[in-house]
PDB file of C-alpha atoms in Angstrom:
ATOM      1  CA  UNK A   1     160.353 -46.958 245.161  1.00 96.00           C
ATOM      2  CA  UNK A   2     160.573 -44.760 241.815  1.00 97.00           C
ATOM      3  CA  UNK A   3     162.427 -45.152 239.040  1.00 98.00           C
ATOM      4  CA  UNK A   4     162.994 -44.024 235.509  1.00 98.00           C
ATOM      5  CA  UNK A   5     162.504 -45.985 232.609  1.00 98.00           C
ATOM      6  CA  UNK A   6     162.568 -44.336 228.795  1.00 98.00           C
ATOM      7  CA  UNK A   7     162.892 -40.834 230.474  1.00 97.00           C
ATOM      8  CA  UNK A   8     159.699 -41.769 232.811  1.00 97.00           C
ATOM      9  CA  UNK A   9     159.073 -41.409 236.641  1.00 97.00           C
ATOM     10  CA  UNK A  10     157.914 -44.805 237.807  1.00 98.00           C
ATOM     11  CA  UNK A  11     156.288 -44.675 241.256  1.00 97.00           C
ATOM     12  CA  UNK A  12     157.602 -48.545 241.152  1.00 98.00           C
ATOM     13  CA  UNK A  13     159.501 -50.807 239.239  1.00 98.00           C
ATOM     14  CA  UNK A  14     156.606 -52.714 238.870  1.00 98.00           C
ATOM     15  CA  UNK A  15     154.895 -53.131 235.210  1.00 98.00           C
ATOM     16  CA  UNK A  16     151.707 -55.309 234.221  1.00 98.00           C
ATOM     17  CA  UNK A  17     152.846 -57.020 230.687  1.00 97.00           C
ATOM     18  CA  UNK A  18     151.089 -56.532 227.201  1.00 96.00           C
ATOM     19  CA  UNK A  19     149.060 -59.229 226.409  1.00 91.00           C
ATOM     20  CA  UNK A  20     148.075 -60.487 229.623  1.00 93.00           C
ATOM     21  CA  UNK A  21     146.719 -57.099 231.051  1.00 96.00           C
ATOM     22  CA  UNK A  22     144.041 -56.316 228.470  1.00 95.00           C
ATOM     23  CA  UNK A  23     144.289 -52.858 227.928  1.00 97.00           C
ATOM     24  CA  UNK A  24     144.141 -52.050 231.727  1.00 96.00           C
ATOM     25  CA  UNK A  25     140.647 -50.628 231.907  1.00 94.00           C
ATOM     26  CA  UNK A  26     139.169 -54.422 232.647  1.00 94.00           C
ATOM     27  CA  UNK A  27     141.461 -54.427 235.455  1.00 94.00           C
ATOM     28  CA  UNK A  28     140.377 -51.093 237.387  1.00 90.00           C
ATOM     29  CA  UNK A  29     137.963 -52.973 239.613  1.00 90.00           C
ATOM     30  CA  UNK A  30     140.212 -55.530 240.773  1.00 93.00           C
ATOM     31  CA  UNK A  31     143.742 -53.081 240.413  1.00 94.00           C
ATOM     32  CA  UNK A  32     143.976 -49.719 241.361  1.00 94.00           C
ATOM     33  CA  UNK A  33     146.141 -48.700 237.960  1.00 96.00           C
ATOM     34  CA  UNK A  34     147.549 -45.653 239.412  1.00 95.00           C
ATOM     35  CA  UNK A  35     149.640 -48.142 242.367  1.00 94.00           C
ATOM     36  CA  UNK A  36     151.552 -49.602 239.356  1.00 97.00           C
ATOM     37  CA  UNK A  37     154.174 -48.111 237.929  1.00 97.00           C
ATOM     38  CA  UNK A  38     152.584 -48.659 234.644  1.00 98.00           C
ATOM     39  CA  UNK A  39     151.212 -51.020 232.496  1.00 97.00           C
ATOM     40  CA  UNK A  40     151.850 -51.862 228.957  1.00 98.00           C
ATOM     41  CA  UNK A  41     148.197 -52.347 226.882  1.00 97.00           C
ATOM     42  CA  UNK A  42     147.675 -55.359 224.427  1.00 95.00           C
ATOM     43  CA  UNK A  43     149.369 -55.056 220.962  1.00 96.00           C
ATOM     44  CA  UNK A  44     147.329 -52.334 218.825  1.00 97.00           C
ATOM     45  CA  UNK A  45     147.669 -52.342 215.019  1.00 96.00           C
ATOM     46  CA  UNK A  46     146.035 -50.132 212.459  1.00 96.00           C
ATOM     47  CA  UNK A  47     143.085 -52.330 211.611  1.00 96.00           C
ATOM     48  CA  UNK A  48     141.066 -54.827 213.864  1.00 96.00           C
ATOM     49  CA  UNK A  49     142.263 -58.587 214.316  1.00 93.00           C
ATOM     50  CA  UNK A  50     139.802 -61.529 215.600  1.00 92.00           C
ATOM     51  CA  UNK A  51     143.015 -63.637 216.679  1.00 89.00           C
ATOM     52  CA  UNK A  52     143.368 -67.601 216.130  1.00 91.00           C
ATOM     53  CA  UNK A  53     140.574 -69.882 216.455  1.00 92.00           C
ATOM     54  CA  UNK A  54     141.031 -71.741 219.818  1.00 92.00           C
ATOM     55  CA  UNK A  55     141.910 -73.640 221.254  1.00 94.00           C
ATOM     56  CA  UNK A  56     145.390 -70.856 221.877  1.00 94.00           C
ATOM     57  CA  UNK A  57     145.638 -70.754 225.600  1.00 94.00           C
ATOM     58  CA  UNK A  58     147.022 -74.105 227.317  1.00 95.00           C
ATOM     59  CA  UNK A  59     148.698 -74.775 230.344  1.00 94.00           C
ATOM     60  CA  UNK A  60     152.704 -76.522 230.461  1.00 95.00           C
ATOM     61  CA  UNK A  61     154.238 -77.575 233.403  1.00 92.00           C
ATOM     62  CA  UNK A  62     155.426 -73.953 235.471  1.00 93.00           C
ATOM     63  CA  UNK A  63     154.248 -72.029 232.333  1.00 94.00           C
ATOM     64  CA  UNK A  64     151.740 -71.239 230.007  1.00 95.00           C
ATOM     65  CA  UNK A  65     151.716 -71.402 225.945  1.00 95.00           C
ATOM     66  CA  UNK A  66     149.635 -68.952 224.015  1.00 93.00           C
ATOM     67  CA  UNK A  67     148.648 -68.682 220.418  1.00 92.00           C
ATOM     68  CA  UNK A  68     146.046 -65.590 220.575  1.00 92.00           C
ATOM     69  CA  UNK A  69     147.330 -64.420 217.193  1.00 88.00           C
ATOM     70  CA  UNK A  70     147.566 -60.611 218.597  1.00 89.00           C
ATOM     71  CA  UNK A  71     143.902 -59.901 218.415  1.00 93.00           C
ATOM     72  CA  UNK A  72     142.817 -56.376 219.537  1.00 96.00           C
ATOM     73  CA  UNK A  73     140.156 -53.535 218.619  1.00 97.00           C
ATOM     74  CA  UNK A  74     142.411 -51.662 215.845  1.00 97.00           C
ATOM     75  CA  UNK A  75     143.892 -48.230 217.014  1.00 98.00           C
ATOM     76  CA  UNK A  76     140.685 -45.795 216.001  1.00 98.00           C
ATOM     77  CA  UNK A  77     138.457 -47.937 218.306  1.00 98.00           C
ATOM     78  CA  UNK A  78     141.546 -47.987 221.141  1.00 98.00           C
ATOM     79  CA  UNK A  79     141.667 -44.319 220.927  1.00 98.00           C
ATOM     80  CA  UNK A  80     138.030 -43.751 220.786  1.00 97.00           C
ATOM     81  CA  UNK A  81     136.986 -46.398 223.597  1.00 97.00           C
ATOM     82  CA  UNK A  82     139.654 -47.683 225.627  1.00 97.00           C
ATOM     83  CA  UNK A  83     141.853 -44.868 225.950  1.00 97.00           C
ATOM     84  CA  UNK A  84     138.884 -42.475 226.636  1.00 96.00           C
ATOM     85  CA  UNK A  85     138.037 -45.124 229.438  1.00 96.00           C
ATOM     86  CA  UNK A  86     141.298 -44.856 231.286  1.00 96.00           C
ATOM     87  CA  UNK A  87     141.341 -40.880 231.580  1.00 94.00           C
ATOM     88  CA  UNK A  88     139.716 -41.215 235.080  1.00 94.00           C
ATOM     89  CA  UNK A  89     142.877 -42.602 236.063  1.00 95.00           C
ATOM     90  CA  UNK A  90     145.136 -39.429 235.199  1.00 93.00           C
ATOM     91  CA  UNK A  91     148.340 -40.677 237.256  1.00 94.00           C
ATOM     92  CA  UNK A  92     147.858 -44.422 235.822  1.00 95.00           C
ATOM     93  CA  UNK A  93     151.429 -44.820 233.479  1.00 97.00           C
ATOM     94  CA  UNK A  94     149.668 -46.267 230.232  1.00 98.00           C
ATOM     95  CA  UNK A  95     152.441 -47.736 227.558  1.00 98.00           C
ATOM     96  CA  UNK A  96     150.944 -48.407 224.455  1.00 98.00           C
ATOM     97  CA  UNK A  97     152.136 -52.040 222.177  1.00 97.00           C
ATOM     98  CA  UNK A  98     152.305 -51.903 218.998  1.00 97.00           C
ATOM     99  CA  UNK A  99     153.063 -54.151 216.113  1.00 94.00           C
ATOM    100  CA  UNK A 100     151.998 -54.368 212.790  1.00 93.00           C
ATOM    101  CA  UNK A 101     153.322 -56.388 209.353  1.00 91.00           C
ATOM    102  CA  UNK A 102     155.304 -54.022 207.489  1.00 93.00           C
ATOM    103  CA  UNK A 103     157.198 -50.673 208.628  1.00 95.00           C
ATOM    104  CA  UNK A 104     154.455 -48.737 207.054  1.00 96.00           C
ATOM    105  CA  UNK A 105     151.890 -50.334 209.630  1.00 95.00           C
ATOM    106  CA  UNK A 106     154.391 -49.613 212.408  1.00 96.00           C
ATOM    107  CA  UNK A 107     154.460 -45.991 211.814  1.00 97.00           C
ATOM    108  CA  UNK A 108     150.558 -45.486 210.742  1.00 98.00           C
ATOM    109  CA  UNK A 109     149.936 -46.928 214.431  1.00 98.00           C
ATOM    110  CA  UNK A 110     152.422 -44.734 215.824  1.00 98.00           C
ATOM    111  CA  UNK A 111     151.109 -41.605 213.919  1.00 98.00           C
ATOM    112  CA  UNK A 112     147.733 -41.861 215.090  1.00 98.00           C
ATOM    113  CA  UNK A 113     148.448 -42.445 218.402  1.00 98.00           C
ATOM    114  CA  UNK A 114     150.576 -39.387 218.298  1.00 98.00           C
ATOM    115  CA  UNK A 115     147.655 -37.276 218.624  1.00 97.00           C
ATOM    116  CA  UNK A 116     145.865 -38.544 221.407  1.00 98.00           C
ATOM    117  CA  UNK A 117     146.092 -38.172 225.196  1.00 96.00           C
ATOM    118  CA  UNK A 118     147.208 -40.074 227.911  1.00 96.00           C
ATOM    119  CA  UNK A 119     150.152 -42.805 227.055  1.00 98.00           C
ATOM    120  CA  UNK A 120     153.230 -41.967 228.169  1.00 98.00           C
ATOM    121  CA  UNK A 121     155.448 -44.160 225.545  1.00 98.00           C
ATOM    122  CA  UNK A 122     155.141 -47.247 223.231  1.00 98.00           C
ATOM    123  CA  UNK A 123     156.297 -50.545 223.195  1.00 98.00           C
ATOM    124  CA  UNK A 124     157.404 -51.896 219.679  1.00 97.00           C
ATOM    125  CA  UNK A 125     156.303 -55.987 219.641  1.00 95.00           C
ATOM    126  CA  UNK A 126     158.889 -56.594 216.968  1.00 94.00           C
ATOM    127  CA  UNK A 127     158.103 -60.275 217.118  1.00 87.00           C
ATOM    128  CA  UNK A 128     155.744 -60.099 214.231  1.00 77.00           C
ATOM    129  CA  UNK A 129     156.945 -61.160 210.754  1.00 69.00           C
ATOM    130  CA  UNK A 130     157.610 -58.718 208.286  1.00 66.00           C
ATOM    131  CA  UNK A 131     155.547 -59.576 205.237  1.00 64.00           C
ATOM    132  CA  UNK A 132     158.371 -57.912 203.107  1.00 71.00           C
ATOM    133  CA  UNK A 133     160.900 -60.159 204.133  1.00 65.00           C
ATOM    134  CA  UNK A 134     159.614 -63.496 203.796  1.00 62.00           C
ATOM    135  CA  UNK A 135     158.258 -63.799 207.157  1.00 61.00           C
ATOM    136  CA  UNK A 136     160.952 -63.160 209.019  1.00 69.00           C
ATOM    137  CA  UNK A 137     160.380 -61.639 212.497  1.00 84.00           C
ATOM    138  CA  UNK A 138     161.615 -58.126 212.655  1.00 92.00           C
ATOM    139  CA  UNK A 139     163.303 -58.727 215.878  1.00 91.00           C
ATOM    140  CA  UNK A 140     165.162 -61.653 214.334  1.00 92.00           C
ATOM    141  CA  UNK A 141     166.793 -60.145 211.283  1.00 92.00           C
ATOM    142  CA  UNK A 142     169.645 -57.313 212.196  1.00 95.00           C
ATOM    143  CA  UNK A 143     168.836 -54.677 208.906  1.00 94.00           C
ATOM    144  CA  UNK A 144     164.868 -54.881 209.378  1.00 93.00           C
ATOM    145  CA  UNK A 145     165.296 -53.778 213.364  1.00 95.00           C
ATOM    146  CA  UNK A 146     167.186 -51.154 213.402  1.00 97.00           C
ATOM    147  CA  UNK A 147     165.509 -50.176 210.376  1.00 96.00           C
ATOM    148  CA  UNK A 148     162.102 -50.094 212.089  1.00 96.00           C
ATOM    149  CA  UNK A 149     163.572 -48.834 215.704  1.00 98.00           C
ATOM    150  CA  UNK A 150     164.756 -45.696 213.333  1.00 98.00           C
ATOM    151  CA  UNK A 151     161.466 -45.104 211.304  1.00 98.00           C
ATOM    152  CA  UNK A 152     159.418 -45.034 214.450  1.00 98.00           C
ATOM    153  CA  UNK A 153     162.087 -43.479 216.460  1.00 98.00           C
ATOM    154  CA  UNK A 154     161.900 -40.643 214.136  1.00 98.00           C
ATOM    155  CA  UNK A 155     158.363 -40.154 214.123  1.00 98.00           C
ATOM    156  CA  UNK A 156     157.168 -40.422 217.414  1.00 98.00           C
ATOM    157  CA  UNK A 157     156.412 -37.913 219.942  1.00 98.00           C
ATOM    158  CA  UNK A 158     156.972 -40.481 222.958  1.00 98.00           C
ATOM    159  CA  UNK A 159     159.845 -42.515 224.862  1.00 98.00           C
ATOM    160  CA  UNK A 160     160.022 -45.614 222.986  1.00 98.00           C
ATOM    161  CA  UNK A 161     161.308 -49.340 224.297  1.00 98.00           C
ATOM    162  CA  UNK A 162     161.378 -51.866 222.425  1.00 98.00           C
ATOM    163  CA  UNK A 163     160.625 -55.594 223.410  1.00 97.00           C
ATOM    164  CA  UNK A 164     162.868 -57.920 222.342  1.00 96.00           C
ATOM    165  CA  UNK A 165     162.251 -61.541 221.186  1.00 93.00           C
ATOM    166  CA  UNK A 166     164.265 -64.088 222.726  1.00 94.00           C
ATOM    167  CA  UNK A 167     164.433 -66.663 219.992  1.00 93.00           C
ATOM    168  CA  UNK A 168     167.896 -65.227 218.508  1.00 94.00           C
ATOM    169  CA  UNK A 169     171.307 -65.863 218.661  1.00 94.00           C
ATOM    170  CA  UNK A 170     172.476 -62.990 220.853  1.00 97.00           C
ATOM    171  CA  UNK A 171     169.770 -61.250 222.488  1.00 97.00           C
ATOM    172  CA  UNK A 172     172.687 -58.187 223.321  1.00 98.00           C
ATOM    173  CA  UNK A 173     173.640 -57.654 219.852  1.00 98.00           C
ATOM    174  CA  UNK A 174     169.814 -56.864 219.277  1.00 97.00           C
ATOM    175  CA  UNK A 175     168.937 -54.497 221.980  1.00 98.00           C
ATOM    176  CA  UNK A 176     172.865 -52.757 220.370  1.00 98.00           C
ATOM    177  CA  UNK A 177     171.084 -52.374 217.282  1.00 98.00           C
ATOM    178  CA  UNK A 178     168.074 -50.790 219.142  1.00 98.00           C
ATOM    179  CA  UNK A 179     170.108 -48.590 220.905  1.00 98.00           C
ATOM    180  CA  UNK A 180     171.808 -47.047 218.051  1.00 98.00           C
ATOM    181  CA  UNK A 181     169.149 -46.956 216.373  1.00 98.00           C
ATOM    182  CA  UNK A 182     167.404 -44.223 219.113  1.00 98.00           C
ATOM    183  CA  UNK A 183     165.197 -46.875 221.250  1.00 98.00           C
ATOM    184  CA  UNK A 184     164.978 -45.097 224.880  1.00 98.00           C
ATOM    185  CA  UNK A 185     164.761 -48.584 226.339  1.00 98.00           C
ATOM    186  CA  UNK A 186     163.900 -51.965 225.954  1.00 98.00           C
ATOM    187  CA  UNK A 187     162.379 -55.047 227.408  1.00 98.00           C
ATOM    188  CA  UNK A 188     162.967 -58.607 227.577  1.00 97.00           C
ATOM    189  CA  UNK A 189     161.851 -61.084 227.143  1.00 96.00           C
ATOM    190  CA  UNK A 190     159.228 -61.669 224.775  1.00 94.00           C
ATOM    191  CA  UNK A 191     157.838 -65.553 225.125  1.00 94.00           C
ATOM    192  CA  UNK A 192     159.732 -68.455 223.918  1.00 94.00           C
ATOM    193  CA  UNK A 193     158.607 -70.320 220.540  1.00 93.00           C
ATOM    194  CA  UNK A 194     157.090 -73.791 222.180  1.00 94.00           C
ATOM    195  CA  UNK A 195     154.660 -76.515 221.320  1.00 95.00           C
ATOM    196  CA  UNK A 196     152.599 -78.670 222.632  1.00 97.00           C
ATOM    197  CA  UNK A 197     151.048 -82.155 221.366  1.00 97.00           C
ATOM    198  CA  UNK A 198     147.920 -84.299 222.890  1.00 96.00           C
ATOM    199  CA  UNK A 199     149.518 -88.150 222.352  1.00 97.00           C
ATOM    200  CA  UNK A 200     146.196 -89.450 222.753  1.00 97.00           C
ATOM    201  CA  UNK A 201     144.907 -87.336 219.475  1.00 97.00           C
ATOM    202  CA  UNK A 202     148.729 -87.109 218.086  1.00 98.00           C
ATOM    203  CA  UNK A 203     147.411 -83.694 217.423  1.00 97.00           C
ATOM    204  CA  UNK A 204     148.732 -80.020 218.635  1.00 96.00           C
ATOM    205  CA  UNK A 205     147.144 -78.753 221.621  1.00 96.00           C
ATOM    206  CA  UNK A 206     147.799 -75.342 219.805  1.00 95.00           C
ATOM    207  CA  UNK A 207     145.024 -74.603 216.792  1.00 94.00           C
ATOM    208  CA  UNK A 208     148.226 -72.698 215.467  1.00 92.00           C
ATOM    209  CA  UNK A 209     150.482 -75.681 216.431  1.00 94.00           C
ATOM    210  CA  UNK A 210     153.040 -73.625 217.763  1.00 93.00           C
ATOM    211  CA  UNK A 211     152.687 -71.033 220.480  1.00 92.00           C
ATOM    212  CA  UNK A 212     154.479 -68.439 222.837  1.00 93.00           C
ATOM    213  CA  UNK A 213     155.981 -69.959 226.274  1.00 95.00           C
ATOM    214  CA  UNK A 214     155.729 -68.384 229.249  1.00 96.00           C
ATOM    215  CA  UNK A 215     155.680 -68.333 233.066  1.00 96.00           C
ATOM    216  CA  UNK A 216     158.325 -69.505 235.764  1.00 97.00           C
ATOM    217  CA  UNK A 217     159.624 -71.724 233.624  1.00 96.00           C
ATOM    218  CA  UNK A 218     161.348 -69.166 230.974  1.00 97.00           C
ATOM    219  CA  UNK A 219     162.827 -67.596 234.032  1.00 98.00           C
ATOM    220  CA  UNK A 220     166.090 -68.986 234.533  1.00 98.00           C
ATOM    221  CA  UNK A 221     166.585 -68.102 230.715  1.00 98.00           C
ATOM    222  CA  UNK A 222     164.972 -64.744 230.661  1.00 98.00           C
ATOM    223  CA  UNK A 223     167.251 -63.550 233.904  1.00 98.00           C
ATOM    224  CA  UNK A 224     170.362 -64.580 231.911  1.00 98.00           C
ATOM    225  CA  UNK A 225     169.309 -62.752 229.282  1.00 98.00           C
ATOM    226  CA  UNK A 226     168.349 -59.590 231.067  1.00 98.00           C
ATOM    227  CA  UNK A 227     171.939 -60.124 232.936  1.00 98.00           C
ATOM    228  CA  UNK A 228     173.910 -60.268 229.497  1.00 98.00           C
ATOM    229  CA  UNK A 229     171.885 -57.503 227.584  1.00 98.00           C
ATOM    230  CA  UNK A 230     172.481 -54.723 230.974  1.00 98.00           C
ATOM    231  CA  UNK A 231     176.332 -55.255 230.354  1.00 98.00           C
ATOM    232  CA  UNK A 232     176.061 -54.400 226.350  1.00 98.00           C
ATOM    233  CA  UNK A 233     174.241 -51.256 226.606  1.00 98.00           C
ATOM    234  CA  UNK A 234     173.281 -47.665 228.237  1.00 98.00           C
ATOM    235  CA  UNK A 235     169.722 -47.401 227.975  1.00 98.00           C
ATOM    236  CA  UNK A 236     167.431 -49.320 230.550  1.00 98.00           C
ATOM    237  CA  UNK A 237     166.106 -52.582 230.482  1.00 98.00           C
ATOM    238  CA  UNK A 238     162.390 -54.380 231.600  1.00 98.00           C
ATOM    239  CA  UNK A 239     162.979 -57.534 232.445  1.00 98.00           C
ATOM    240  CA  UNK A 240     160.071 -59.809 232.343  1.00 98.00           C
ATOM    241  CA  UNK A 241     159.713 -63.620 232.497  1.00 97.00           C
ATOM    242  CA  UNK A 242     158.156 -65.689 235.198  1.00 97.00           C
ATOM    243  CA  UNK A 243     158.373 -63.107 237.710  1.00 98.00           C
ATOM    244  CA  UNK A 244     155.629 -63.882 240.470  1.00 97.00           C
ATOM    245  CA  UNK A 245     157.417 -63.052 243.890  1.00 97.00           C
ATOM    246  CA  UNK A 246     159.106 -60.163 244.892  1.00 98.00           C
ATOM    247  CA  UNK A 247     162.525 -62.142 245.087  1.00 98.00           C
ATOM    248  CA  UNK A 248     161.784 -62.591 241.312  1.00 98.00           C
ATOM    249  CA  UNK A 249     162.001 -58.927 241.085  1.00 98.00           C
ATOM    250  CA  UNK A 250     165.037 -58.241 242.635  1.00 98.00           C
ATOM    251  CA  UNK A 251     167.128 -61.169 241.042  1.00 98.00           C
ATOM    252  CA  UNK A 252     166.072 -59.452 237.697  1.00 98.00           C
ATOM    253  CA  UNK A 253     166.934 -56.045 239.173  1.00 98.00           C
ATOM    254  CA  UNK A 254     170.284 -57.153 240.731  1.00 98.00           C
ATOM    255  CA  UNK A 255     170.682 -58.823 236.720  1.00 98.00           C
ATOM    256  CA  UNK A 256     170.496 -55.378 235.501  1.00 98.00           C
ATOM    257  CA  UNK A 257     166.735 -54.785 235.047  1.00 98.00           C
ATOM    258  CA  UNK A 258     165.736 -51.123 236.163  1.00 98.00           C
ATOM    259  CA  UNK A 259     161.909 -52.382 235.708  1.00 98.00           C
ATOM    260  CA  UNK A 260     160.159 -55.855 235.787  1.00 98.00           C
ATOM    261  CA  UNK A 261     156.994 -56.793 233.950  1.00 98.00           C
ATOM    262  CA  UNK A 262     154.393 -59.185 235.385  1.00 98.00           C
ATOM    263  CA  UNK A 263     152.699 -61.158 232.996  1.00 95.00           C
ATOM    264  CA  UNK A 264     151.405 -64.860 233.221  1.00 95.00           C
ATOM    265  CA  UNK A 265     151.231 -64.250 236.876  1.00 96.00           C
ATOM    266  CA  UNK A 266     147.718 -62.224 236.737  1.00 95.00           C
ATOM    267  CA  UNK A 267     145.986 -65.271 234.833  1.00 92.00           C
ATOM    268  CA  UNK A 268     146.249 -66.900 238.121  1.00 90.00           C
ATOM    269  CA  UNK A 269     145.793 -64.122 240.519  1.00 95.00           C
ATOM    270  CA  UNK A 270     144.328 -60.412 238.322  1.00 94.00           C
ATOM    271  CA  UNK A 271     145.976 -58.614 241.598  1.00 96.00           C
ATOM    272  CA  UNK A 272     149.335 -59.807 240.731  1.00 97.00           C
ATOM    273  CA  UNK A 273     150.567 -56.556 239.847  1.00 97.00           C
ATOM    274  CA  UNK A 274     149.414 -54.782 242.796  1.00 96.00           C
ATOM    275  CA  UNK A 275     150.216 -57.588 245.218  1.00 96.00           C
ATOM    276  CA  UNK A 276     154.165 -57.646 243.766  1.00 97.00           C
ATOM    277  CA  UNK A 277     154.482 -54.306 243.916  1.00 97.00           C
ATOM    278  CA  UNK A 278     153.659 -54.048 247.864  1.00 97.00           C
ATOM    279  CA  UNK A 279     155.220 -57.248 248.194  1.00 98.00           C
ATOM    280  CA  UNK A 280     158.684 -55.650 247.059  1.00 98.00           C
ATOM    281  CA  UNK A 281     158.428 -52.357 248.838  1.00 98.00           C
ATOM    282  CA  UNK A 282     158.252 -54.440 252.125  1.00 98.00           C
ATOM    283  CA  UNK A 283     161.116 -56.217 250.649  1.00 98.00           C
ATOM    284  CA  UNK A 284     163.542 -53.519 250.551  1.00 98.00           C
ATOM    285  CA  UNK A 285     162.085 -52.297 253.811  1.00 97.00           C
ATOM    286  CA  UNK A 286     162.618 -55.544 255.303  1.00 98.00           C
ATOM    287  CA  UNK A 287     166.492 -55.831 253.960  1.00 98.00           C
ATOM    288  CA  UNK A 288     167.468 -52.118 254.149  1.00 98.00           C
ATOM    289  CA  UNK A 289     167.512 -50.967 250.931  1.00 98.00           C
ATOM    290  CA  UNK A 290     166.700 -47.168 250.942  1.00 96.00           C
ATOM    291  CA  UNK A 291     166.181 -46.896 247.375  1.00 97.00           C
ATOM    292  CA  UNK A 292     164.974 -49.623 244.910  1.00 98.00           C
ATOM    293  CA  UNK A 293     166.791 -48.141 241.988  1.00 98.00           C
ATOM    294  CA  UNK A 294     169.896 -49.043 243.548  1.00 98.00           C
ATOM    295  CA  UNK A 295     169.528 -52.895 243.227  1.00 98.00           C
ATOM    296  CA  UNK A 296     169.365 -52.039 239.262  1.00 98.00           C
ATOM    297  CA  UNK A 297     173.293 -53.868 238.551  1.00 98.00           C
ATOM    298  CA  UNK A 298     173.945 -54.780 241.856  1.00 98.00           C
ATOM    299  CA  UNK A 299     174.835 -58.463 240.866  1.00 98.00           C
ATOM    300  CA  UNK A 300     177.971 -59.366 242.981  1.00 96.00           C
ATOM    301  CA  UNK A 301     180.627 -61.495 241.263  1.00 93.00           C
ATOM    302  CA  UNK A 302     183.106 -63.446 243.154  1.00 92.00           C
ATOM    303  CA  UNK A 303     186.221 -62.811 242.560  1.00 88.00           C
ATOM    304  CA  UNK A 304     188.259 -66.218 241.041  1.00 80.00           C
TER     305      UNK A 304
END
């Protein structure tokens, strides 16, 4: 069941999400951490963030839309409390989001996080906007990305993926540009820009009025993605969106995902991590596949 993503031994292709997996140590009674093969924490930034005002968490039909506005402890209180918390889990994978505003906020996270123990790479959210170019999501705009990929790239002392937005024109031509730009892998997708509106009130559901959509219903979307990015570049992909069964997993493998990332799922069930990644081991056991790795591309195409 291993694999290698970013230059890492996975003991499965299995990965809990960022954002929907805390930052793994409110998990450890319900998840043994060290069964994944890793899990990616909630986005850190240099200083604390309280979030949106609620309500930002609303159910869609086969989805979910969220508007938590990246809240999280800031990275001295990660390091110094979370991060000490998960060292009695020494074989737990722990991937580290980050995000900030501006390239300098990117790189303070990454330097401080350079010194301490126990993550094995970083995921760059570069779905934020960058305040130095009015707004516009780094992930959206083709000169701030690789730009950012680059200056982090340069600096840090880890594997680092990059998770890809999918509100762009061509998802491909970004994960090129992360690519060049040194990114050891990346991920995909990120949630889908999405609203919701209460006809009664004639009011947003969303405090923010828009949100982030997830769950089964980005699938369909996400997998097409995942199969057109793994046919523009080298480096591996995670694919994540709506993946809840272990036939989820392997149509995103066979797409050209070497990992998968469970999100939305463990708001319904917490041991949707674990639970997939026995599910999938059985499986391959059950259809004779000696080695999951080798479902990563294994799409067949009719011939015409």
């Amino acid at each position: 069941m291993k694999v290698t993503l970013a230059g890492i031994t996975l003991a499965n292709p299995v990965i809990a999400a960022s954002g929907t997996f805390g930052y793994g140590i409110e998990f450890d009674e319900m998840v043994n951490l060290e069964l994944l093969g890793a899990f990616v924490t909630k986005g850190i930034s240099l200083e604390p963030m309280q979030g949106n005002r609620a309500p930002r968490l609303i159910q869609t039909a086969a989805g979910m839309l969220n508007a938590i506005g990246l809240q999280n402890v800031g990275v001295e209180d990660f390091i110094a409390t979370k991060l000490t918390a998960l060292k009695k889990y020494p074989r737990a994978k722990v991937i580290v989001n980050i995000f900030g505003y501006t390239v300098s906020d990117y790189v303070g996270v990454v330097e401080r996080l350079n010194q301490a123990e126990g993550i094995a790479a970083y995921e760059l959210n570069v779905s934020c906007p960058n305040v130095h170019a009015g707004g516009m999501a780094f992930g959206s705009d083709c000169g701030s990305l690789e730009y950012l990929v680059g200056r982090v790239k340069a600096i840090s002392k880890r594997p680092l993926i990059v998770k890809l937005s999918p509100n762009v024109t061509s998802i491909a031509q970004m994960a090129q540009i992360c690519e060049n730009a040194g990114a050891d892998a990346v991920s995909l997708v990120n949630t889908f820009m999405a609203m919701s509106i209460d006809v009664e009130t004639r009011r947003p559901r969303l405090t923010n009025i828009t949100g982030g959509l997830s769950g089964p219903a980005i699938k369909p979307i996400a997998l097409r993605m995942v199969y057109e990015t793994a046919r523009a570049v080298k480096i591996p992909i995670a694919g994540l969106g709506g993946i809840i069964t272990p036939e989820d997993a392997v149509e995103f493998l066979l797409a050209g995902a070497t990992a998968v990332q469970v999100g939305t799922a463990s708001y319904a069930d917490p041991r949707a991590t674990e639970r997939l990644a026995k599910g999938l081991e059985s499986w391959c056991r059950g259809h004779h596949v000696e080695s999951v790795a080798s479902l990563t591309k294994a799409l067949e195409i009719p011939k015409t």
